[in-house]
Amino acid sequence: MAESRGSIGLQGFGRTLRRDAWWWEVLPVVVGLGAFGIYATVRAFEGAYYSWGPYLSPFYSPLIDAQHRVWPLSPALLILVFPLGFRVTCYYYRKAYYRAFFMDPPACAVSERLHRNYKGETGFPFVWQNIHRYFLYAGIIFLCFLWYDAIRAFWWDGHFGIGVGTLVLLANIILLSLYLFSCHSLRHLVGGNVDCFSCSAINRARHGAWKKASWLNERHQLFAWFSLFSVGFADFYVRMVASGLFKDFRIL
Ligand code: FES
Protein backbone atom coordinates (compact mmCIF):
# COMPACT_ATOMS: atom_id res chain seq x y z
CA MET A 1 0.00 0.00 0.00
CA ALA A 2 2.81 2.40 0.82
CA GLU A 3 4.08 3.62 -2.54
CA SER A 4 5.85 6.84 -3.29
CA ARG A 5 3.84 9.60 -4.91
CA GLY A 6 5.97 9.37 -8.02
CA SER A 7 5.37 5.69 -8.58
CA ILE A 8 1.60 6.02 -8.05
CA GLY A 9 1.56 8.94 -10.50
CA LEU A 10 3.18 6.81 -13.17
CA GLN A 11 0.36 4.28 -12.92
CA GLY A 12 -2.20 6.91 -13.94
CA PHE A 13 -5.05 8.90 -12.46
CA GLY A 14 -7.38 6.92 -10.19
CA ARG A 15 -5.13 3.86 -9.92
CA THR A 16 -4.91 2.29 -6.50
CA LEU A 17 -4.15 -0.89 -4.65
CA ARG A 18 -7.22 -0.36 -2.49
CA ARG A 19 -9.89 -3.02 -2.88
CA ASP A 20 -12.70 -1.28 -1.03
CA ALA A 21 -15.30 0.94 -2.70
CA TRP A 22 -13.40 4.15 -1.95
CA TRP A 23 -15.59 6.20 -4.33
CA TRP A 24 -18.56 5.79 -1.97
CA GLU A 25 -16.94 8.40 0.26
CA VAL A 26 -16.84 10.83 -2.63
CA LEU A 27 -20.38 10.48 -3.99
CA PRO A 28 -22.33 11.84 -0.99
CA VAL A 29 -20.03 14.87 -0.91
CA VAL A 30 -20.62 15.60 -4.60
CA VAL A 31 -24.39 15.26 -4.17
CA GLY A 32 -24.64 16.99 -0.77
CA LEU A 33 -22.31 19.91 -1.35
CA GLY A 34 -23.44 20.29 -4.96
CA ALA A 35 -27.14 20.42 -4.04
CA PHE A 36 -26.52 22.82 -1.17
CA GLY A 37 -24.38 25.07 -3.37
CA ILE A 38 -27.09 25.32 -6.04
CA TYR A 39 -29.90 25.87 -3.52
CA ALA A 40 -27.96 28.48 -1.50
CA THR A 41 -26.99 30.39 -4.65
CA VAL A 42 -30.59 30.54 -5.89
CA ARG A 43 -31.84 31.64 -2.48
CA ALA A 44 -29.14 34.24 -1.96
CA PHE A 45 -30.04 35.90 -5.26
CA GLU A 46 -33.80 35.55 -4.78
CA GLY A 47 -34.02 38.42 -2.28
CA ALA A 48 -37.58 37.53 -1.20
CA TYR A 49 -39.48 35.32 1.28
CA TYR A 50 -36.73 35.57 3.90
CA SER A 51 -38.84 36.53 6.90
CA TRP A 52 -42.21 35.76 8.37
CA GLY A 53 -43.58 36.73 11.80
CA PRO A 54 -40.66 36.45 14.24
CA TYR A 55 -38.68 34.25 11.85
CA LEU A 56 -35.70 35.38 9.78
CA SER A 57 -33.87 33.06 7.40
CA PRO A 58 -30.25 32.43 8.45
CA PHE A 59 -29.17 33.17 4.87
CA TYR A 60 -30.31 36.79 5.39
CA SER A 61 -29.04 37.41 8.91
CA PRO A 62 -28.08 40.07 9.83
CA LEU A 63 -30.64 41.74 7.59
CA ILE A 64 -29.08 44.83 6.01
CA ASP A 65 -30.86 47.40 3.85
CA ALA A 66 -34.05 45.37 3.39
CA GLN A 67 -35.71 48.51 1.95
CA HIS A 68 -33.06 48.77 -0.79
CA ARG A 69 -32.18 52.36 0.05
CA VAL A 70 -28.55 51.81 -0.93
CA TRP A 71 -28.17 48.24 -2.14
CA PRO A 72 -30.48 47.32 -5.04
CA LEU A 73 -29.88 43.56 -5.01
CA SER A 74 -30.67 40.81 -2.54
CA PRO A 75 -29.62 41.66 1.06
CA ALA A 76 -28.14 38.17 1.38
CA LEU A 77 -25.41 39.11 -1.09
CA LEU A 78 -24.11 41.75 1.33
CA ILE A 79 -23.23 39.17 3.97
CA LEU A 80 -22.75 36.00 1.94
CA VAL A 81 -18.95 36.21 1.81
CA PHE A 82 -18.62 35.56 5.56
CA PRO A 83 -20.57 32.30 6.01
CA LEU A 84 -19.45 31.13 2.58
CA GLY A 85 -15.80 31.95 3.30
CA PHE A 86 -16.01 30.20 6.65
CA ARG A 87 -17.29 26.98 5.06
CA VAL A 88 -15.08 27.09 1.97
CA THR A 89 -11.88 27.52 3.99
CA CYS A 90 -12.92 25.01 6.69
CA TYR A 91 -10.28 22.30 7.10
CA TYR A 92 -12.86 19.52 6.83
CA TYR A 93 -14.61 20.90 3.75
CA ARG A 94 -11.26 21.49 2.07
CA LYS A 95 -10.50 17.80 2.32
CA ALA A 96 -14.02 16.95 1.16
CA TYR A 97 -14.14 19.12 -1.93
CA TYR A 98 -10.51 18.60 -2.94
CA ARG A 99 -11.37 14.92 -3.15
CA ALA A 100 -14.91 15.11 -4.50
CA PHE A 101 -14.69 17.96 -7.01
CA PHE A 102 -10.99 18.32 -7.83
CA MET A 103 -10.15 14.60 -7.48
CA ASP A 104 -6.90 15.82 -6.04
CA PRO A 105 -6.46 13.18 -4.74
CA PRO A 106 -9.78 11.32 -5.12
CA ALA A 107 -9.15 9.41 -1.86
CA CYS A 108 -6.39 8.18 0.41
CA ALA A 109 -3.87 6.07 -1.52
CA VAL A 110 -5.65 6.67 -4.84
CA SER A 111 -3.54 8.18 -7.57
CA GLU A 112 -4.11 11.84 -8.36
CA ARG A 113 -3.43 13.80 -11.52
CA LEU A 114 0.19 14.52 -12.26
CA HIS A 115 1.23 18.03 -11.26
CA ARG A 116 4.31 19.60 -12.73
CA ASN A 117 4.57 22.44 -10.22
CA TYR A 118 2.47 21.17 -7.36
CA LYS A 119 2.60 23.49 -4.37
CA GLY A 120 -0.54 22.41 -2.51
CA GLU A 121 -1.68 25.12 -0.13
CA THR A 122 1.68 26.86 -0.14
CA GLY A 123 1.10 28.52 -3.53
CA PHE A 124 -1.57 30.68 -5.16
CA PRO A 125 -4.56 30.35 -5.03
CA PHE A 126 -4.85 27.80 -2.23
CA VAL A 127 -2.50 29.68 0.07
CA TRP A 128 -5.54 31.91 0.67
CA GLN A 129 -7.10 29.04 2.62
CA ASN A 130 -4.98 30.27 5.52
CA ILE A 131 -7.40 33.13 6.13
CA HIS A 132 -9.76 30.61 7.76
CA ARG A 133 -8.95 31.94 11.24
CA TYR A 134 -10.21 35.39 10.20
CA PHE A 135 -13.42 33.91 8.87
CA LEU A 136 -13.72 32.24 12.27
CA TYR A 137 -13.69 35.66 13.96
CA ALA A 138 -16.43 36.83 11.57
CA GLY A 139 -18.27 33.55 12.18
CA ILE A 140 -18.37 34.24 15.93
CA ILE A 141 -20.05 37.60 15.24
CA PHE A 142 -22.54 35.95 12.87
CA LEU A 143 -23.27 33.30 15.46
CA CYS A 144 -24.32 36.06 17.89
CA PHE A 145 -26.74 37.45 15.30
CA LEU A 146 -28.20 33.99 14.67
CA TRP A 147 -28.64 33.34 18.41
CA TYR A 148 -30.46 36.67 18.61
CA ASP A 149 -32.73 35.57 15.72
CA ALA A 150 -33.40 32.20 17.38
CA ILE A 151 -34.35 33.88 20.68
CA ARG A 152 -36.45 36.48 18.85
CA ALA A 153 -38.37 33.60 17.26
CA PHE A 154 -39.89 33.02 20.73
CA TRP A 155 -41.50 36.48 20.72
CA TRP A 156 -44.80 36.91 18.92
CA ASP A 157 -46.06 40.49 19.03
CA GLY A 158 -44.46 41.02 22.44
CA HIS A 159 -45.64 37.68 23.89
CA PHE A 160 -43.80 34.45 24.47
CA GLY A 161 -44.72 31.78 21.96
CA ILE A 162 -43.37 28.78 20.12
CA GLY A 163 -44.05 27.77 16.56
CA VAL A 164 -42.53 24.93 14.54
CA GLY A 165 -40.29 27.56 12.95
CA THR A 166 -39.02 28.54 16.41
CA LEU A 167 -37.81 24.99 16.96
CA VAL A 168 -36.33 24.83 13.46
CA LEU A 169 -34.32 28.01 14.08
CA LEU A 170 -33.29 26.85 17.56
CA ALA A 171 -32.08 23.46 16.30
CA ASN A 172 -30.20 25.24 13.54
CA ILE A 173 -28.33 27.62 15.84
CA ILE A 174 -27.39 24.79 18.21
CA LEU A 175 -25.92 22.79 15.32
CA LEU A 176 -24.18 25.87 13.93
CA SER A 177 -22.70 26.54 17.38
CA LEU A 178 -21.41 22.96 17.59
CA TYR A 179 -19.89 23.37 14.13
CA LEU A 180 -18.14 26.61 15.06
CA PHE A 181 -16.98 25.47 18.50
CA SER A 182 -15.50 22.31 17.00
CA CYS A 183 -13.42 24.36 14.52
CA HIS A 184 -9.72 23.45 14.26
CA SER A 185 -8.71 27.12 14.36
CA LEU A 186 -10.79 27.73 17.48
CA ARG A 187 -9.19 24.74 19.17
CA HIS A 188 -5.80 26.22 18.40
CA LEU A 189 -6.92 29.63 19.61
CA VAL A 190 -8.04 28.10 22.91
CA GLY A 191 -5.12 25.79 23.60
CA GLY A 192 -2.36 26.57 21.13
CA ASN A 193 0.88 28.50 21.63
CA VAL A 194 1.27 27.35 25.23
CA ASP A 195 4.39 25.61 26.55
CA CYS A 196 3.04 24.67 29.95
CA PHE A 197 -0.63 24.10 30.72
CA SER A 198 -0.08 23.62 34.46
CA CYS A 199 2.08 26.69 35.08
CA SER A 200 -0.64 29.25 35.77
CA ALA A 201 -4.34 29.43 36.62
CA ILE A 202 -5.12 30.89 33.18
CA ASN A 203 -3.27 28.11 31.42
CA ARG A 204 -5.02 25.48 33.53
CA ALA A 205 -8.34 27.04 32.53
CA ARG A 206 -7.21 27.04 28.91
CA HIS A 207 -6.32 23.35 29.22
CA GLY A 208 -9.85 22.59 30.43
CA ALA A 209 -11.35 24.56 27.54
CA TRP A 210 -8.92 22.94 25.09
CA LYS A 211 -10.01 19.45 26.19
CA LYS A 212 -13.64 20.37 25.53
CA ALA A 213 -12.71 21.93 22.18
CA SER A 214 -10.78 18.76 21.33
CA TRP A 215 -13.79 16.58 22.13
CA LEU A 216 -15.92 18.69 19.82
CA ASN A 217 -13.16 18.85 17.22
CA GLU A 218 -13.11 15.06 16.88
CA ARG A 219 -16.73 15.33 15.72
CA HIS A 220 -16.20 18.32 13.43
CA GLN A 221 -17.08 16.44 10.25
CA LEU A 222 -20.39 15.35 11.76
CA PHE A 223 -21.27 18.88 12.87
CA ALA A 224 -20.20 20.24 9.47
CA TRP A 225 -22.80 18.07 7.73
CA PHE A 226 -25.58 18.43 10.30
CA SER A 227 -25.21 22.21 10.38
CA LEU A 228 -25.10 22.41 6.58
CA PHE A 229 -28.36 20.52 6.42
CA SER A 230 -29.94 22.50 9.25
CA VAL A 231 -29.06 25.92 7.85
CA GLY A 232 -30.42 24.94 4.45
CA PHE A 233 -33.57 23.51 5.99
CA ALA A 234 -34.11 26.57 8.23
CA ASP A 235 -33.99 28.83 5.19
CA PHE A 236 -36.25 26.47 3.25
CA TYR A 237 -38.79 26.40 6.08
CA VAL A 238 -38.90 30.19 6.41
CA ARG A 239 -39.21 30.51 2.64
CA MET A 240 -42.10 28.06 2.48
CA VAL A 241 -43.96 29.75 5.34
CA ALA A 242 -43.29 33.27 4.02
CA SER A 243 -44.53 32.34 0.55
CA GLY A 244 -47.67 30.71 1.96
CA LEU A 245 -46.82 27.21 0.74
CA PHE A 246 -46.45 25.92 4.33
CA LYS A 247 -48.57 26.89 7.31
CA ASP A 248 -46.53 27.40 10.47
CA PHE A 249 -48.02 25.37 13.31
CA ARG A 250 -48.18 27.29 16.58
CA ILE A 251 -47.29 25.04 19.54
CA LEU A 252 -47.63 27.59 22.36
S1 FES B 1 -11.98 23.90 10.57
FE1 FES B 1 -14.02 23.66 9.94
S2 FES B 1 -14.93 25.51 10.63
FE2 FES B 1 -12.82 25.78 11.19
GROMACS .gro file of C-alpha atoms and ligand atoms in nm:
model
  256
    1MET     CA    1   0.000   0.000   0.000
    2ALA     CA    2   0.281   0.240   0.082
    3GLU     CA    3   0.408   0.362  -0.254
    4SER     CA    4   0.585   0.684  -0.329
    5ARG     CA    5   0.384   0.960  -0.491
    6GLY     CA    6   0.597   0.937  -0.802
    7SER     CA    7   0.537   0.569  -0.858
    8ILE     CA    8   0.160   0.602  -0.805
    9GLY     CA    9   0.156   0.894  -1.050
   10LEU     CA   10   0.318   0.681  -1.317
   11GLN     CA   11   0.036   0.428  -1.292
   12GLY     CA   12  -0.220   0.691  -1.394
   13PHE     CA   13  -0.505   0.890  -1.246
   14GLY     CA   14  -0.738   0.692  -1.019
   15ARG     CA   15  -0.513   0.386  -0.992
   16THR     CA   16  -0.491   0.229  -0.650
   17LEU     CA   17  -0.415  -0.089  -0.465
   18ARG     CA   18  -0.722  -0.036  -0.249
   19ARG     CA   19  -0.989  -0.302  -0.288
   20ASP     CA   20  -1.270  -0.128  -0.103
   21ALA     CA   21  -1.530   0.094  -0.270
   22TRP     CA   22  -1.340   0.415  -0.195
   23TRP     CA   23  -1.559   0.620  -0.433
   24TRP     CA   24  -1.856   0.579  -0.197
   25GLU     CA   25  -1.694   0.840   0.026
   26VAL     CA   26  -1.684   1.083  -0.263
   27LEU     CA   27  -2.038   1.048  -0.399
   28PRO     CA   28  -2.233   1.184  -0.099
   29VAL     CA   29  -2.003   1.487  -0.091
   30VAL     CA   30  -2.062   1.560  -0.460
   31VAL     CA   31  -2.439   1.526  -0.417
   32GLY     CA   32  -2.464   1.699  -0.077
   33LEU     CA   33  -2.231   1.991  -0.135
   34GLY     CA   34  -2.344   2.029  -0.496
   35ALA     CA   35  -2.714   2.042  -0.404
   36PHE     CA   36  -2.652   2.282  -0.117
   37GLY     CA   37  -2.438   2.507  -0.337
   38ILE     CA   38  -2.709   2.532  -0.604
   39TYR     CA   39  -2.990   2.587  -0.352
   40ALA     CA   40  -2.796   2.848  -0.150
   41THR     CA   41  -2.699   3.039  -0.465
   42VAL     CA   42  -3.059   3.054  -0.589
   43ARG     CA   43  -3.184   3.164  -0.248
   44ALA     CA   44  -2.914   3.424  -0.196
   45PHE     CA   45  -3.004   3.590  -0.526
   46GLU     CA   46  -3.380   3.555  -0.478
   47GLY     CA   47  -3.402   3.842  -0.228
   48ALA     CA   48  -3.758   3.753  -0.120
   49TYR     CA   49  -3.948   3.532   0.128
   50TYR     CA   50  -3.673   3.557   0.390
   51SER     CA   51  -3.884   3.653   0.690
   52TRP     CA   52  -4.221   3.576   0.837
   53GLY     CA   53  -4.358   3.673   1.180
   54PRO     CA   54  -4.066   3.645   1.424
   55TYR     CA   55  -3.868   3.425   1.185
   56LEU     CA   56  -3.570   3.538   0.978
   57SER     CA   57  -3.387   3.306   0.740
   58PRO     CA   58  -3.025   3.243   0.845
   59PHE     CA   59  -2.917   3.317   0.487
   60TYR     CA   60  -3.031   3.679   0.539
   61SER     CA   61  -2.904   3.741   0.891
   62PRO     CA   62  -2.808   4.007   0.983
   63LEU     CA   63  -3.064   4.174   0.759
   64ILE     CA   64  -2.908   4.483   0.601
   65ASP     CA   65  -3.086   4.740   0.385
   66ALA     CA   66  -3.405   4.537   0.339
   67GLN     CA   67  -3.571   4.851   0.195
   68HIS     CA   68  -3.306   4.877  -0.079
   69ARG     CA   69  -3.218   5.236   0.005
   70VAL     CA   70  -2.855   5.181  -0.093
   71TRP     CA   71  -2.817   4.824  -0.214
   72PRO     CA   72  -3.048   4.732  -0.504
   73LEU     CA   73  -2.988   4.356  -0.501
   74SER     CA   74  -3.067   4.081  -0.254
   75PRO     CA   75  -2.962   4.166   0.106
   76ALA     CA   76  -2.814   3.817   0.138
   77LEU     CA   77  -2.541   3.911  -0.109
   78LEU     CA   78  -2.411   4.175   0.133
   79ILE     CA   79  -2.323   3.917   0.397
   80LEU     CA   80  -2.275   3.600   0.194
   81VAL     CA   81  -1.895   3.621   0.181
   82PHE     CA   82  -1.862   3.556   0.556
   83PRO     CA   83  -2.057   3.230   0.601
   84LEU     CA   84  -1.945   3.113   0.258
   85GLY     CA   85  -1.580   3.195   0.330
   86PHE     CA   86  -1.601   3.020   0.665
   87ARG     CA   87  -1.729   2.698   0.506
   88VAL     CA   88  -1.508   2.709   0.197
   89THR     CA   89  -1.188   2.752   0.399
   90CYS     CA   90  -1.292   2.501   0.669
   91TYR     CA   91  -1.028   2.230   0.710
   92TYR     CA   92  -1.286   1.952   0.683
   93TYR     CA   93  -1.461   2.090   0.375
   94ARG     CA   94  -1.126   2.149   0.207
   95LYS     CA   95  -1.050   1.780   0.232
   96ALA     CA   96  -1.402   1.695   0.116
   97TYR     CA   97  -1.414   1.912  -0.193
   98TYR     CA   98  -1.051   1.860  -0.294
   99ARG     CA   99  -1.137   1.492  -0.315
  100ALA     CA  100  -1.491   1.511  -0.450
  101PHE     CA  101  -1.469   1.796  -0.701
  102PHE     CA  102  -1.099   1.832  -0.783
  103MET     CA  103  -1.015   1.460  -0.748
  104ASP     CA  104  -0.690   1.582  -0.604
  105PRO     CA  105  -0.646   1.318  -0.474
  106PRO     CA  106  -0.978   1.132  -0.512
  107ALA     CA  107  -0.915   0.941  -0.186
  108CYS     CA  108  -0.639   0.818   0.041
  109ALA     CA  109  -0.387   0.607  -0.152
  110VAL     CA  110  -0.565   0.667  -0.484
  111SER     CA  111  -0.354   0.818  -0.757
  112GLU     CA  112  -0.411   1.184  -0.836
  113ARG     CA  113  -0.343   1.380  -1.152
  114LEU     CA  114   0.019   1.452  -1.226
  115HIS     CA  115   0.123   1.803  -1.126
  116ARG     CA  116   0.431   1.960  -1.273
  117ASN     CA  117   0.457   2.244  -1.022
  118TYR     CA  118   0.247   2.117  -0.736
  119LYS     CA  119   0.260   2.349  -0.437
  120GLY     CA  120  -0.054   2.241  -0.251
  121GLU     CA  121  -0.168   2.512  -0.013
  122THR     CA  122   0.168   2.686  -0.014
  123GLY     CA  123   0.110   2.852  -0.353
  124PHE     CA  124  -0.157   3.068  -0.516
  125PRO     CA  125  -0.456   3.035  -0.503
  126PHE     CA  126  -0.485   2.780  -0.223
  127VAL     CA  127  -0.250   2.968   0.007
  128TRP     CA  128  -0.554   3.191   0.067
  129GLN     CA  129  -0.710   2.904   0.262
  130ASN     CA  130  -0.498   3.027   0.552
  131ILE     CA  131  -0.740   3.313   0.613
  132HIS     CA  132  -0.976   3.061   0.776
  133ARG     CA  133  -0.895   3.194   1.124
  134TYR     CA  134  -1.021   3.539   1.020
  135PHE     CA  135  -1.342   3.391   0.887
  136LEU     CA  136  -1.372   3.224   1.227
  137TYR     CA  137  -1.369   3.566   1.396
  138ALA     CA  138  -1.643   3.683   1.157
  139GLY     CA  139  -1.827   3.355   1.218
  140ILE     CA  140  -1.837   3.424   1.593
  141ILE     CA  141  -2.005   3.760   1.524
  142PHE     CA  142  -2.254   3.595   1.287
  143LEU     CA  143  -2.327   3.330   1.546
  144CYS     CA  144  -2.432   3.606   1.789
  145PHE     CA  145  -2.674   3.745   1.530
  146LEU     CA  146  -2.820   3.399   1.467
  147TRP     CA  147  -2.864   3.334   1.841
  148TYR     CA  148  -3.046   3.667   1.861
  149ASP     CA  149  -3.273   3.557   1.572
  150ALA     CA  150  -3.340   3.220   1.738
  151ILE     CA  151  -3.435   3.388   2.068
  152ARG     CA  152  -3.645   3.648   1.885
  153ALA     CA  153  -3.837   3.360   1.726
  154PHE     CA  154  -3.989   3.302   2.073
  155TRP     CA  155  -4.150   3.648   2.072
  156TRP     CA  156  -4.480   3.691   1.892
  157ASP     CA  157  -4.606   4.049   1.903
  158GLY     CA  158  -4.446   4.102   2.244
  159HIS     CA  159  -4.564   3.768   2.389
  160PHE     CA  160  -4.380   3.445   2.447
  161GLY     CA  161  -4.472   3.178   2.196
  162ILE     CA  162  -4.337   2.878   2.012
  163GLY     CA  163  -4.405   2.777   1.656
  164VAL     CA  164  -4.253   2.493   1.454
  165GLY     CA  165  -4.029   2.756   1.295
  166THR     CA  166  -3.902   2.854   1.641
  167LEU     CA  167  -3.781   2.499   1.696
  168VAL     CA  168  -3.633   2.483   1.346
  169LEU     CA  169  -3.432   2.801   1.408
  170LEU     CA  170  -3.329   2.685   1.756
  171ALA     CA  171  -3.208   2.346   1.630
  172ASN     CA  172  -3.020   2.524   1.354
  173ILE     CA  173  -2.833   2.762   1.584
  174ILE     CA  174  -2.739   2.479   1.821
  175LEU     CA  175  -2.592   2.279   1.532
  176LEU     CA  176  -2.418   2.587   1.393
  177SER     CA  177  -2.270   2.654   1.738
  178LEU     CA  178  -2.141   2.296   1.759
  179TYR     CA  179  -1.989   2.337   1.413
  180LEU     CA  180  -1.814   2.661   1.506
  181PHE     CA  181  -1.698   2.547   1.850
  182SER     CA  182  -1.550   2.231   1.700
  183CYS     CA  183  -1.342   2.436   1.452
  184HIS     CA  184  -0.972   2.345   1.426
  185SER     CA  185  -0.871   2.712   1.436
  186LEU     CA  186  -1.079   2.773   1.748
  187ARG     CA  187  -0.919   2.474   1.917
  188HIS     CA  188  -0.580   2.622   1.840
  189LEU     CA  189  -0.692   2.963   1.961
  190VAL     CA  190  -0.804   2.810   2.291
  191GLY     CA  191  -0.512   2.579   2.360
  192GLY     CA  192  -0.236   2.657   2.113
  193ASN     CA  193   0.088   2.850   2.163
  194VAL     CA  194   0.127   2.735   2.523
  195ASP     CA  195   0.439   2.561   2.655
  196CYS     CA  196   0.304   2.467   2.995
  197PHE     CA  197  -0.063   2.410   3.072
  198SER     CA  198  -0.008   2.362   3.446
  199CYS     CA  199   0.208   2.669   3.508
  200SER     CA  200  -0.064   2.925   3.577
  201ALA     CA  201  -0.434   2.943   3.662
  202ILE     CA  202  -0.512   3.089   3.318
  203ASN     CA  203  -0.327   2.811   3.142
  204ARG     CA  204  -0.502   2.548   3.353
  205ALA     CA  205  -0.834   2.704   3.253
  206ARG     CA  206  -0.721   2.704   2.891
  207HIS     CA  207  -0.632   2.335   2.922
  208GLY     CA  208  -0.985   2.259   3.043
  209ALA     CA  209  -1.135   2.456   2.754
  210TRP     CA  210  -0.892   2.294   2.509
  211LYS     CA  211  -1.001   1.945   2.619
  212LYS     CA  212  -1.364   2.037   2.553
  213ALA     CA  213  -1.271   2.193   2.218
  214SER     CA  214  -1.078   1.876   2.133
  215TRP     CA  215  -1.379   1.658   2.213
  216LEU     CA  216  -1.592   1.869   1.982
  217ASN     CA  217  -1.316   1.885   1.722
  218GLU     CA  218  -1.311   1.506   1.688
  219ARG     CA  219  -1.673   1.533   1.572
  220HIS     CA  220  -1.620   1.832   1.343
  221GLN     CA  221  -1.708   1.644   1.025
  222LEU     CA  222  -2.039   1.535   1.176
  223PHE     CA  223  -2.127   1.888   1.287
  224ALA     CA  224  -2.020   2.024   0.947
  225TRP     CA  225  -2.280   1.807   0.773
  226PHE     CA  226  -2.558   1.843   1.030
  227SER     CA  227  -2.521   2.221   1.038
  228LEU     CA  228  -2.510   2.241   0.658
  229PHE     CA  229  -2.836   2.052   0.642
  230SER     CA  230  -2.994   2.250   0.925
  231VAL     CA  231  -2.906   2.592   0.785
  232GLY     CA  232  -3.042   2.494   0.445
  233PHE     CA  233  -3.357   2.351   0.599
  234ALA     CA  234  -3.411   2.657   0.823
  235ASP     CA  235  -3.399   2.883   0.519
  236PHE     CA  236  -3.625   2.647   0.325
  237TYR     CA  237  -3.879   2.640   0.608
  238VAL     CA  238  -3.890   3.019   0.641
  239ARG     CA  239  -3.921   3.051   0.264
  240MET     CA  240  -4.210   2.806   0.248
  241VAL     CA  241  -4.396   2.975   0.534
  242ALA     CA  242  -4.329   3.327   0.402
  243SER     CA  243  -4.453   3.234   0.055
  244GLY     CA  244  -4.767   3.071   0.196
  245LEU     CA  245  -4.682   2.721   0.074
  246PHE     CA  246  -4.645   2.592   0.433
  247LYS     CA  247  -4.857   2.689   0.731
  248ASP     CA  248  -4.653   2.740   1.047
  249PHE     CA  249  -4.802   2.537   1.331
  250ARG     CA  250  -4.818   2.729   1.658
  251ILE     CA  251  -4.729   2.504   1.954
  252LEU     CA  252  -4.763   2.759   2.236
  253FES     S1  253  -1.198   2.390   1.057
  253FES    FE1  254  -1.402   2.366   0.994
  253FES     S2  255  -1.493   2.551   1.063
  253FES    FE2  256  -1.282   2.578   1.119
   0.00000   0.00000   0.00000
